[in-house]
């Protein structure tokens, strides 16, 4: 565990990194966050993460009391203060301390904190042999309720689906949207490959616009592949040749079983492998 936390402009010891129980982040999940990786002492896609954090904040009408540049610097400073080269960084902005009512206007100063920790990955075995997932009964948040594009502190929708995954003996669950189309997993975006074409649900399906997802689409196109952002049904997953998940922490994880049905030949696919390798290379550039 890294020992220094950036809290409202200062690097403090982990034991002193505290916010009030009256913070609306605690009382209502009123706030936004980012999960970021560093590789060999360099923060990966820092600008994209900072931009998404500010977009999420704007989406909930939360004014972050610093510039995007200052946020980016604070993230790098936190990583350096913890002396971790390969790390997972969590940047959080809460609505701040207020009254017991919902009114965000009664929370005069947001709390900003940045944690830098060792990265915990899926077990290595899953990258080699693939992950099993199930479809959750809990549907993804309706985009007109809490839009999944907002990376908010209110992750109960995902947590409920994660519980279903764990109950089924798996580590991830596929979440469908209000129309029954595939949205994403609880903490990762989803891709399939069919006849060498790479498919992933569009943003309009109600998903987080994953930074790894963007990167994978760009890599696939550079490799000369056709990439299509299209609505997918469960049937599309079941008949796919390959399936994989993408996320900052997970990177690219092959999926080999969905709802107990083997995908393709039940082993990680060749296109998944090529995309995963190219992604890993990019993280080291
Ligand atoms: N979907 C959800 C719900 C997530 O929380 C995340 C991030 N953990 C992702 C997708 C992947 O996004 P990114 O590639 O930007 O980490």
PDB file of N, CA, C and O in Angstrom, residues 34 45-53 211:
ATOM      1  N   UNK A  34     -11.976   8.497 -10.970  1.00  0.00           N
ATOM      2  CA  UNK A  34     -11.249   7.868 -12.078  1.00  0.00           C
ATOM      3  C   UNK A  34     -10.348   6.775 -11.531  1.00  0.00           C
ATOM      4  O   UNK A  34      -9.805   6.902 -10.425  1.00  0.00           O
ATOM      5  N   UNK A  45      -2.292   7.408 -20.392  1.00  0.00           N
ATOM      6  CA  UNK A  45      -3.457   8.179 -20.886  1.00  0.00           C
ATOM      7  C   UNK A  45      -3.985   9.153 -19.822  1.00  0.00           C
ATOM      8  O   UNK A  45      -5.199   9.251 -19.573  1.00  0.00           O
ATOM      9  N   UNK A  46      -3.034   9.866 -19.222  1.00  0.00           N
ATOM     10  CA  UNK A  46      -3.376  10.791 -18.136  1.00  0.00           C
ATOM     11  C   UNK A  46      -4.407  11.839 -18.569  1.00  0.00           C
ATOM     12  O   UNK A  46      -5.400  12.087 -17.905  1.00  0.00           O
ATOM     13  N   UNK A  47      -4.139  12.448 -19.736  1.00  0.00           N
ATOM     14  CA  UNK A  47      -5.038  13.522 -20.196  1.00  0.00           C
ATOM     15  C   UNK A  47      -6.468  13.031 -20.392  1.00  0.00           C
ATOM     16  O   UNK A  47      -7.422  13.722 -20.043  1.00  0.00           O
ATOM     17  N   UNK A  48      -6.597  11.838 -20.980  1.00  0.00           N
ATOM     18  CA  UNK A  48      -7.937  11.282 -21.236  1.00  0.00           C
ATOM     19  C   UNK A  48      -8.668  11.035 -19.920  1.00  0.00           C
ATOM     20  O   UNK A  48      -9.872  11.301 -19.797  1.00  0.00           O
ATOM     21  N   UNK A  49      -7.948  10.557 -18.919  1.00  0.00           N
ATOM     22  CA  UNK A  49      -8.582  10.295 -17.617  1.00  0.00           C
ATOM     23  C   UNK A  49      -8.995  11.597 -16.937  1.00  0.00           C
ATOM     24  O   UNK A  49     -10.086  11.687 -16.377  1.00  0.00           O
ATOM     25  N   UNK A  50      -8.108  12.597 -16.998  1.00  0.00           N
ATOM     26  CA  UNK A  50      -8.430  13.872 -16.344  1.00  0.00           C
ATOM     27  C   UNK A  50      -9.636  14.508 -17.044  1.00  0.00           C
ATOM     28  O   UNK A  50     -10.566  15.007 -16.402  1.00  0.00           O
ATOM     29  N   UNK A  51      -9.642  14.399 -18.360  1.00  0.00           N
ATOM     30  CA  UNK A  51     -10.758  14.976 -19.108  1.00  0.00           C
ATOM     31  C   UNK A  51     -12.071  14.280 -18.732  1.00  0.00           C
ATOM     32  O   UNK A  51     -13.098  14.917 -18.530  1.00  0.00           O
ATOM     33  N   UNK A  52     -12.029  12.941 -18.641  1.00  0.00           N
ATOM     34  CA  UNK A  52     -13.266  12.212 -18.297  1.00  0.00           C
ATOM     35  C   UNK A  52     -13.716  12.561 -16.874  1.00  0.00           C
ATOM     36  O   UNK A  52     -14.916  12.681 -16.613  1.00  0.00           O
ATOM     37  N   UNK A  53     -12.744  12.740 -15.968  1.00  0.00           N
ATOM     38  CA  UNK A  53     -13.099  13.135 -14.595  1.00  0.00           C
ATOM     39  C   UNK A  53     -13.836  14.470 -14.599  1.00  0.00           C
ATOM     40  O   UNK A  53     -14.859  14.633 -13.926  1.00  0.00           O
ATOM     41  N   UNK A 211     -11.546   4.149 -21.634  1.00  0.00           N
ATOM     42  CA  UNK A 211     -10.308   4.629 -22.261  1.00  0.00           C
ATOM     43  C   UNK A 211      -9.559   3.452 -22.876  1.00  0.00           C
ATOM     44  O   UNK A 211      -8.968   3.574 -23.951  1.00  0.00           O
TER      45      UNK A 211
END
